[in-house]
Amino acid sequence: MDLPNYYEFFNPIKINAGENALNTLSYELEQLAVEKPLILTNQMLDEIKILDDLMDSLAEVNISPEQIIKNIPNQATVEIVKSCAEKYKKYACDGIIALGGEAIIDTAKGINLLISENTKDLKNLRGIDTIYSKMEPFIIIPTATGTGSEAALKAVITDDQFNKDLEFISSKLMPDLAVIDPRMTYEMPPRLTASTGIDSLVHAVESYTGLQRNPISDAYAFSALKLIGSSLKPLVKDISNKYHRMAMNNAALMSGIAFANSRAGIIYAIGDACEKIAGVSHGDALSILLPHGMFHNLKFEYCRNSYQDILLALSGPEKYSNTAAKDRAVMAVAEIAKLLNELQLLTAIPLTLSEIGVKRREFPDIIEKAMHNTAVLASAGKVKREDIESVLEAAF
Amino acid sequence: MKYLHHLTDKIILSLIGRSFVVLSSIDVRMQRELSYLPEKFILALAVDHHAPALVFKKDKQKIKYCGSHEDLSKVDLKIFFKNEEFAYQVLAAKEGIRLAFSEGKILLEGDLDFAVSFIYILEIIEAYLMAKSSADDSLEYDLDKQISRFSLFFKALLTKKEKGEI
């Protein structure tokens, strides 16, 4: 690999992963000197008894009902963050536990921002590295692996009043502890398992080809790709398989760490724009765009070199050695397209943007949005509007 | 050497500020980026977090150069470098601004999408100001220039800053 002239890598998160990892929670709260955590989750996780598993693991900790907020919506908003922060203060909480997916995790990050920075207006903190205070103890228990939010240094919180997403990027948004317990994700159906698995795949691929890739992020991305190559399809076929579930949980975490430290690229930028402009699922858009974005990147030599490694990680040494060196990059893209087709047969994941409802007339807005995503700055080459348009056309 | 870099940063920043005003009414790519920013939007650019910043204001699709300011309470977006040496690398066109951003050498206070717009604008200004070989090497930007470098320098030198508060 090419060693960058300069890079930064940061991952202070303690990770407790594996069977019954949740049982370590009381001990970890003691270590973090947390006696009164505020617990955030949603109604669905309460109904399917995931919250009960968490409460069982906290049997030794005195948790009153007002410390549990069960109605976090599917989108982190300024209003919900403010009301939760008020409860945090009112009940004199001293730490935050986020049990759930991206929206719950981003809400928790927003609460931590308001409390730690002692401000009433989140808007003042948007940007990169704008946080200077010591943060409150923060634990994440992800239930929808794939997003890598548990390792992300980013939070997106919607300001409904101004119809604007506030974005915050800071290493201080990372939690003190991430608990990856397979019990938390057993209930994910095949379609969601496939979709979140591809999300992790996109994170690993993009972090392996971004401008800020470095030896450490590469190590995380490569390991994640190996796990995805060996476990994603078997898990979709047998969603109760504990080994493959845990493998994909680890892959999501590792690709999330790699992604947080090497930034994203053109695939993420366009996927994010499709979600914001056309209102389609982020995971679906990413899975559709992945092979087309990779195909676009084939014109850059350093991406072709990276894709050779991706072939090795995803498809194993036999496939790698049986493929001529000059063909390995193209073969990596073909292998990913094949994996997506197989997952489509198993779970009916979409393969074109038109299938999920993106309209061609929305392309100009999607292109503008993608061009103004920071991810595009870290992509190979100097991405132009016509590059994004050609990827969109190919994926349509 | 450090003092020399400090001086270079100041001169180039000032030149960038004035060139921004000139190019905002000439270059169509810059006008497209400007149209992405809200009216009356105030931008600031500094070599590090604590240094005074050059301030620009969008007014009727044009840019007004407000000079160097320390009070940035009214600024919508502030972009600054992690340290002055990183700023020198970019301002002296030894490193592309896009790469510097990806490497975490550039920080910002404000909306990220507007910051990306500002980074495109700075790229265009640098491509105009630098010799073609420097621009090709560090900026990788094959720009069809709509005004010569000499004319831009001349017009930039004649550009006055807006008086009063921002």
XYZ file of C-alpha atoms in Angstrom:
562
model
C 0.000 0.000 0.000
C 0.979 3.634 -0.382
C 1.777 5.154 2.977
C 0.111 8.576 3.328
C 2.324 11.581 4.092
C 0.144 12.300 7.101
C -2.807 10.663 8.787
C -4.757 10.694 12.024
C -6.311 7.661 13.663
C -8.371 7.673 16.838
C -10.342 4.936 18.512
C -10.647 5.189 22.284
C -13.673 2.889 22.561
C -13.573 -0.094 24.876
C -15.303 -2.972 23.133
C -16.956 -5.823 24.992
C -18.073 -8.279 22.329
C -19.408 -11.804 22.380
C -21.870 -14.077 24.071
C -23.348 -12.546 27.236
C -21.277 -9.385 26.766
C -24.219 -7.484 28.222
C -23.611 -9.140 31.586
C -20.476 -6.998 32.017
C -22.514 -3.812 32.076
C -22.874 -3.401 35.853
C -19.133 -3.762 36.256
C -18.443 -1.280 33.460
C -20.850 1.271 34.941
C -18.947 0.993 38.216
C -15.670 1.510 36.361
C -17.081 4.636 34.726
C -18.435 5.829 38.109
C -21.984 5.898 36.765
C -24.707 5.358 39.361
C -27.698 6.835 37.571
C -27.637 6.273 33.821
C -30.244 7.643 31.438
C -31.348 4.802 29.142
C -32.582 5.584 25.626
C -34.438 3.115 23.446
C -37.643 2.797 21.403
C -41.021 1.085 21.755
C -40.226 -1.709 19.326
C -37.149 -2.784 21.306
C -39.282 -2.717 24.437
C -42.006 -4.842 22.817
C -39.610 -7.514 21.547
C -38.069 -7.725 25.051
C -34.595 -6.478 24.080
C -34.944 -3.815 26.768
C -35.737 -6.610 29.274
C -32.390 -8.237 28.472
C -30.672 -4.955 29.228
C -32.594 -4.469 32.476
C -31.749 -8.031 33.559
C -28.080 -7.246 33.107
C -28.540 -4.125 35.237
C -30.310 -5.936 38.093
C -27.617 -4.809 40.555
C -28.040 -1.155 39.565
C -30.889 0.836 41.000
C -32.746 2.107 37.900
C -35.993 4.007 38.350
C -38.614 4.095 35.526
C -38.046 7.813 34.862
C -34.451 7.013 33.853
C -35.707 5.002 30.874
C -36.915 6.853 27.759
C -38.693 4.385 25.477
C -40.073 6.687 22.799
C -37.050 7.796 20.781
C -38.274 8.272 17.170
C -36.625 6.974 13.987
C -34.908 10.288 13.426
C -32.781 12.227 15.882
C -34.220 15.731 16.184
C -33.248 18.850 18.107
C -36.566 18.762 19.988
C -36.206 15.187 21.251
C -32.553 15.812 22.186
C -33.568 18.879 24.204
C -36.390 17.105 26.046
C -34.133 14.141 26.898
C -31.378 16.487 28.088
C -33.900 18.167 30.400
C -34.768 14.764 31.883
C -31.074 14.005 32.281
C -30.708 17.131 34.401
C -34.023 16.750 36.231
C -33.236 13.225 37.424
C -29.565 14.035 38.100
C -28.291 11.332 35.751
C -24.555 10.816 35.424
C -24.171 8.770 32.253
C -25.984 7.721 29.059
C -26.812 4.265 27.690
C -28.070 4.115 24.087
C -29.816 0.835 23.253
C -30.792 0.752 19.578
C -29.861 1.895 16.095
C -28.514 5.039 14.493
C -31.318 7.434 15.511
C -31.117 6.451 19.181
C -27.311 6.642 19.132
C -27.349 10.086 17.472
C -29.952 11.293 19.998
C -27.679 10.125 22.822
C -24.724 11.932 21.245
C -26.828 15.102 21.033
C -27.774 14.858 24.719
C -24.116 14.403 25.623
C -23.269 17.506 23.576
C -25.889 19.679 25.289
C -25.009 18.482 28.790
C -21.226 18.450 28.449
C -20.943 21.744 26.609
C -23.583 23.253 28.914
C -25.381 24.937 26.029
C -29.030 25.249 25.060
C -28.457 25.510 21.333
C -27.019 22.544 19.437
C -26.716 24.707 16.334
C -23.712 26.512 17.816
C -21.754 23.261 17.927
C -22.164 22.092 14.333
C -18.947 21.572 12.425
C -15.702 19.682 12.875
C -13.929 19.512 16.257
C -16.068 22.187 17.889
C -16.308 20.373 21.243
C -13.833 21.158 23.991
C -15.498 19.938 27.208
C -15.113 16.652 29.032
C -17.993 14.433 27.956
C -20.405 12.471 30.160
C -19.853 8.690 30.392
C -21.474 7.114 27.344
C -22.270 3.485 26.485
C -23.685 2.198 23.198
C -25.427 -1.146 22.779
C -26.183 -1.419 19.039
C -29.175 -3.486 17.985
C -29.022 -2.919 14.241
C -25.488 -3.672 13.182
C -24.253 -2.307 9.893
C -24.333 1.411 10.424
C -21.195 1.358 12.553
C -22.686 4.221 14.589
C -21.200 2.742 17.735
C -17.747 3.681 16.383
C -18.661 6.839 14.501
C -17.307 10.268 15.369
C -20.275 11.829 13.632
C -23.836 12.659 14.652
C -26.638 14.020 12.462
C -29.536 15.721 14.224
C -32.445 17.249 12.320
C -33.525 20.771 13.119
C -37.223 20.653 12.170
C -37.643 24.381 12.732
C -35.211 25.216 9.902
C -35.657 21.924 7.992
C -31.921 21.334 8.157
C -29.654 18.501 9.262
C -27.098 19.634 11.816
C -23.879 17.673 11.446
C -21.304 17.253 14.181
C -17.911 15.596 13.717
C -15.692 15.124 16.731
C -13.750 12.297 18.325
C -15.474 13.336 21.555
C -18.731 11.895 20.221
C -17.343 8.376 20.454
C -18.631 6.316 23.388
C -16.536 5.044 26.274
C -17.856 1.545 25.731
C -19.601 -0.405 22.966
C -21.275 -3.663 23.997
C -21.744 -6.060 21.096
C -23.964 -8.873 22.332
C -25.463 -11.234 19.704
C -28.718 -11.388 21.711
C -29.353 -7.792 20.690
C -29.421 -8.572 16.954
C -30.887 -12.117 16.749
C -34.274 -10.772 15.793
C -33.107 -9.141 12.547
C -34.941 -10.721 9.554
C -33.032 -11.874 6.403
C -33.827 -8.731 4.365
C -32.569 -6.397 7.102
C -29.602 -8.650 7.787
C -28.631 -8.446 4.097
C -29.163 -4.705 3.922
C -27.158 -3.885 7.063
C -24.449 -6.324 5.994
C -24.067 -4.474 2.704
C -23.926 -1.220 4.658
C -20.858 -2.612 6.455
C -19.437 -3.758 3.120
C -19.765 -0.231 1.681
C -18.056 1.247 4.751
C -15.164 -1.206 4.430
C -14.764 -0.704 0.666
C -14.928 3.094 0.875
C -12.527 3.292 3.800
C -10.107 1.099 1.848
C -10.078 3.493 -1.099
C -10.574 6.928 0.489
C -7.879 9.620 0.409
C -7.306 9.289 4.136
C -6.868 5.507 4.188
C -3.908 4.539 6.334
C -2.242 1.335 7.573
C -4.369 1.165 10.722
C -7.736 1.822 9.079
C -6.744 -0.660 6.358
C -6.214 -3.360 8.988
C -9.730 -2.828 10.331
C -11.300 -2.652 6.858
C -9.476 -5.748 5.612
C -10.539 -7.820 8.644
C -14.111 -6.603 8.236
C -14.092 -7.592 4.550
C -12.838 -11.099 5.419
C -15.678 -11.576 7.898
C -18.256 -10.212 5.451
C -16.942 -12.492 2.680
C -17.281 -15.587 4.838
C -20.371 -14.791 6.909
C -22.852 -12.464 5.178
C -24.434 -14.926 2.767
C -24.494 -17.872 5.240
C -26.119 -15.613 7.839
C -28.831 -14.442 5.444
C -29.587 -18.115 4.732
C -29.655 -18.989 8.439
C -30.398 -15.891 10.504
C -30.250 -17.734 13.837
C -26.656 -18.863 13.287
C -24.804 -17.434 16.293
C -21.311 -17.626 14.805
C -22.149 -15.775 11.593
C -24.269 -13.207 13.485
C -21.362 -12.417 15.757
C -18.996 -12.315 12.781
C -21.197 -9.726 11.049
C -21.562 -7.729 14.273
C -17.758 -7.569 14.460
C -17.512 -6.700 10.771
C -19.929 -3.802 11.266
C -17.919 -2.497 14.209
C -14.557 -2.807 12.444
C -15.732 -1.278 9.194
C -17.290 1.518 11.272
C -13.936 2.202 12.969
C -12.136 2.156 9.598
C -14.792 4.412 8.068
C -14.627 6.908 10.944
C -10.881 7.263 10.490
C -10.427 7.239 6.733
C -13.562 9.092 5.666
C -16.002 7.908 3.004
C -16.183 8.413 -0.751
C -18.373 8.805 -3.795
C -20.674 5.846 -3.013
C -21.549 7.141 0.442
C -21.970 10.708 -0.843
C -24.447 9.695 -3.567
C -26.286 7.240 -1.282
C -26.713 9.910 1.358
C -27.986 12.385 -1.268
C -30.505 9.820 -2.594
C -31.821 9.353 0.952
C -32.153 13.089 1.557
C -33.611 14.092 -1.822
C -35.670 11.050 -2.818
C -36.466 9.829 0.700
C -35.260 6.291 -0.031
C -33.618 3.899 2.413
C -29.952 4.701 3.002
C -28.995 1.010 3.062
C -30.867 0.209 -0.154
C -29.316 3.151 -1.982
C -25.807 2.176 -0.863
C -26.224 -1.456 -1.917
C -27.430 -0.397 -5.386
C -24.661 2.152 -5.858
C -21.797 0.000 -4.555
C -20.761 -1.845 -7.759
C -21.316 1.244 -9.933
C -19.252 3.463 -7.627
C -16.499 0.846 -7.568
C -16.612 0.624 -11.351
C -16.175 4.417 -11.525
C -13.144 4.191 -9.229
C -11.457 1.569 -11.430
C -9.964 4.376 -13.508
C -7.686 5.359 -10.613
C -4.567 3.280 -10.178
C -4.538 3.405 -6.416
C -8.160 2.209 -6.290
C -7.302 -0.670 -8.621
C -4.491 -1.642 -6.239
C -6.861 -1.472 -3.279
C -9.485 -3.545 -5.065
C -6.955 -6.363 -5.480
C -6.766 -6.576 -1.681
C -10.547 -6.485 -1.504
C -10.707 -9.525 -3.801
C -8.305 -11.376 -1.495
C -10.257 -10.467 1.631
C -13.719 -11.160 0.235
C -13.156 -14.191 -1.959
C -10.109 -15.845 -0.391
C -6.575 -16.743 -1.522
C -7.626 -19.372 -4.079
C -9.730 -17.002 -6.132
C -7.063 -14.329 -5.768
C -4.196 -16.519 -6.990
C -6.277 -17.969 -9.836
C -6.961 -14.477 -11.176
C -4.311 -12.700 -13.250
C -2.897 -9.649 -11.423
C -4.202 -7.240 -14.081
C -7.739 -8.627 -13.728
C -8.003 -8.697 -9.925
C -9.475 -5.225 -9.505
C -12.216 -5.855 -12.066
C -12.787 -9.287 -10.533
C -13.312 -7.649 -7.112
C -16.107 -5.512 -8.565
C -17.570 -8.584 -10.308
C -17.467 -10.581 -7.050
C -19.344 -7.831 -5.225
C -21.943 -7.642 -8.013
C -22.308 -11.441 -7.777
C -22.771 -11.274 -3.997
C -25.461 -8.599 -4.415
C -27.263 -10.689 -7.036
C -27.217 -13.711 -4.728
C -28.578 -11.635 -1.865
C -31.239 -10.308 -4.211
C -32.372 -13.872 -4.959
C -32.429 -14.697 -1.247
C -34.080 -11.558 0.126
C -35.279 -9.444 -2.826
C -32.987 -6.524 -2.040
C -33.307 -3.943 -4.849
C -30.693 -3.678 -7.598
C -31.687 -0.413 -9.322
C -32.472 3.097 -8.129
C -35.720 3.171 -10.130
C -36.906 0.106 -8.147
C -36.680 2.000 -4.869
C -38.432 5.077 -6.218
C -35.662 7.456 -7.221
C -36.868 9.593 -10.152
C -34.638 10.753 -12.982
C -35.951 14.308 -12.533
C -34.432 14.236 -9.025
C -30.924 13.680 -10.410
C -29.919 17.390 -10.517
C -30.797 17.842 -6.835
C -29.125 14.554 -5.888
C -25.980 15.588 -7.767
C -25.841 18.988 -6.013
C -26.398 17.368 -2.623
C -23.745 14.704 -3.241
C -21.254 17.302 -4.496
C -21.625 19.138 -1.179
C -21.144 16.110 1.037
C -17.747 16.093 2.764
C -17.431 12.414 1.772
C -16.925 13.407 -1.832
C -13.795 15.375 -0.910
C -12.164 12.173 0.334
C -13.047 10.191 -2.776
C -10.527 9.125 -5.389
C -9.847 11.675 -8.103
C -11.558 15.029 -8.151
C -15.184 14.034 -8.324
C -17.130 16.189 -10.756
C -20.856 16.547 -11.298
C -20.677 14.465 -14.460
C -18.998 11.609 -12.515
C -21.929 11.509 -10.108
C -24.398 11.674 -12.971
C -22.761 8.724 -14.732
C -22.888 6.623 -11.547
C -26.554 7.548 -11.075
C -27.394 6.668 -14.698
C -25.618 3.323 -14.402
C -27.479 2.522 -11.177
C -30.860 3.691 -12.462
C 11.691 29.927 8.583
C 8.585 30.011 10.765
C 8.388 33.801 10.449
C 8.804 33.531 6.686
C 5.930 31.026 6.500
C 3.817 33.324 8.698
C 4.493 36.220 6.340
C 3.715 34.059 3.282
C 0.432 32.956 4.849
C -0.568 36.589 5.458
C 0.282 37.728 1.941
C -1.402 34.793 0.207
C -4.484 34.996 2.433
C -4.869 38.660 1.579
C -4.435 37.880 -2.122
C -6.974 35.041 -1.881
C -9.467 37.367 -0.207
C -9.230 40.008 -2.895
C -9.155 37.459 -5.715
C -12.339 35.940 -4.316
C -14.097 39.280 -4.858
C -12.768 39.628 -8.417
C -13.528 36.059 -9.468
C -17.006 36.048 -7.945
C -18.191 38.272 -10.770
C -16.194 36.556 -13.536
C -15.914 32.807 -13.048
C -19.094 30.807 -13.716
C -17.933 27.814 -11.617
C -17.469 30.097 -8.654
C -20.849 31.723 -9.252
C -22.458 28.276 -9.198
C -20.848 27.555 -5.818
C -21.879 30.976 -4.537
C -25.477 30.283 -5.511
C -25.385 27.313 -3.087
C -24.808 29.707 -0.170
C -27.692 31.685 1.382
C -27.920 35.418 0.784
C -26.031 37.545 3.362
C -23.962 34.493 4.271
C -20.747 35.414 6.097
C -17.622 33.299 5.633
C -14.347 33.461 7.534
C -10.953 31.916 6.805
C -8.087 31.787 9.299
C -4.678 30.133 9.509
C -5.443 28.688 12.941
C -8.169 28.643 15.559
C -6.969 31.689 17.470
C -5.771 33.852 14.589
C -7.861 36.737 13.208
C -9.853 35.636 10.172
C -10.445 37.073 6.733
C -14.152 37.717 6.411
C -16.310 37.648 3.276
C -19.983 38.413 2.881
C -22.306 37.243 0.116
C -24.508 40.099 -1.024
C -26.736 39.911 -4.113
C -24.770 36.961 -5.578
C -21.529 38.928 -5.205
C -18.781 38.770 -2.596
C -17.756 41.631 -0.374
C -14.319 41.490 1.234
C -14.512 42.672 4.849
C -10.817 42.288 5.720
C -9.371 40.731 8.872
C -11.526 40.472 12.018
C -11.179 39.024 15.503
C -14.834 39.184 16.539
C -16.470 36.390 14.548
C -19.742 36.169 16.462
C -21.780 37.035 13.350
C -19.948 34.620 11.060
C -21.999 31.721 9.628
C -19.034 29.565 8.675
C -15.456 29.664 9.877
C -12.787 27.513 8.271
C -9.352 27.310 9.838
C -6.280 25.119 9.820
C -5.162 22.922 12.698
C -1.905 24.897 12.803
C -0.106 27.584 10.830
C 2.327 25.192 9.152
C -0.562 23.143 7.715
C -1.976 26.436 6.430
C 1.348 27.256 4.783
C 1.404 23.887 2.981
C -1.995 24.604 1.442
C -1.635 28.336 0.845
C 1.750 27.879 -0.824
C 0.140 25.188 -3.039
C 2.388 22.464 -1.689
C -0.698 20.440 -0.822
C -4.225 20.450 -2.270
C -6.930 21.834 0.000
C -9.098 18.785 -0.644
C -6.380 16.427 0.576
C -5.687 18.660 3.572
C -9.379 18.516 4.470
C -9.438 14.730 4.158
C -6.376 14.512 6.381
C -8.134 16.416 9.147
C -5.832 19.435 8.830
C -8.772 21.772 8.221
C -11.447 22.350 10.845
C -14.663 24.295 10.703
C -17.477 25.827 12.677
C -20.761 25.814 10.754
C -22.612 23.703 8.204
C -20.550 21.063 6.449
C -22.229 21.383 3.041
C -21.509 25.122 2.926
C -17.930 24.366 3.950
C -17.587 22.038 0.956
C -18.763 24.885 -1.266
C -16.128 27.174 0.244
C -13.458 24.529 -0.318
C -14.394 24.322 -4.020
C -14.200 28.119 -4.176
C -10.741 28.145 -2.576
C -9.607 25.471 -5.018
C -10.704 27.609 -7.949
C -8.948 30.703 -6.537
C -5.731 28.742 -5.962
C -5.862 27.314 -9.470
C -6.051 30.879 -10.841
C -3.296 32.239 -8.605
C -0.735 29.477 -8.892
C 1.583 28.831 -11.802
C 0.166 26.092 -14.042
C 2.805 23.544 -12.969
C 2.047 24.088 -9.242
C -1.668 23.981 -9.831
C -1.394 20.787 -11.856
C 0.823 19.081 -9.257
C -0.892 19.968 -6.032
C -4.399 20.874 -7.105
C -4.812 18.370 -9.974
C -7.179 20.948 -11.355
C -7.299 21.480 -15.091
C -9.035 24.825 -15.010
C -10.152 26.767 -18.036
C -9.229 30.251 -16.767
C -11.619 33.064 -17.609
C -9.108 35.784 -16.685
C -5.296 35.744 -16.866
C -3.195 35.476 -13.713
C -1.683 38.888 -14.370
C -5.094 40.546 -14.787
C -6.353 38.860 -11.640
C -3.344 40.094 -9.599
C -3.875 43.595 -10.915
C -7.613 43.659 -10.222
C -7.083 42.059 -6.814
C -4.606 44.760 -5.821
C -7.187 47.398 -6.662
C -9.914 45.677 -4.659
C -10.865 47.569 -1.518
C -12.216 46.050 1.619
C -15.626 46.997 2.980
C -15.485 49.406 5.875
C -17.257 49.076 9.199
C -18.526 46.118 11.166
C -19.385 42.818 9.536
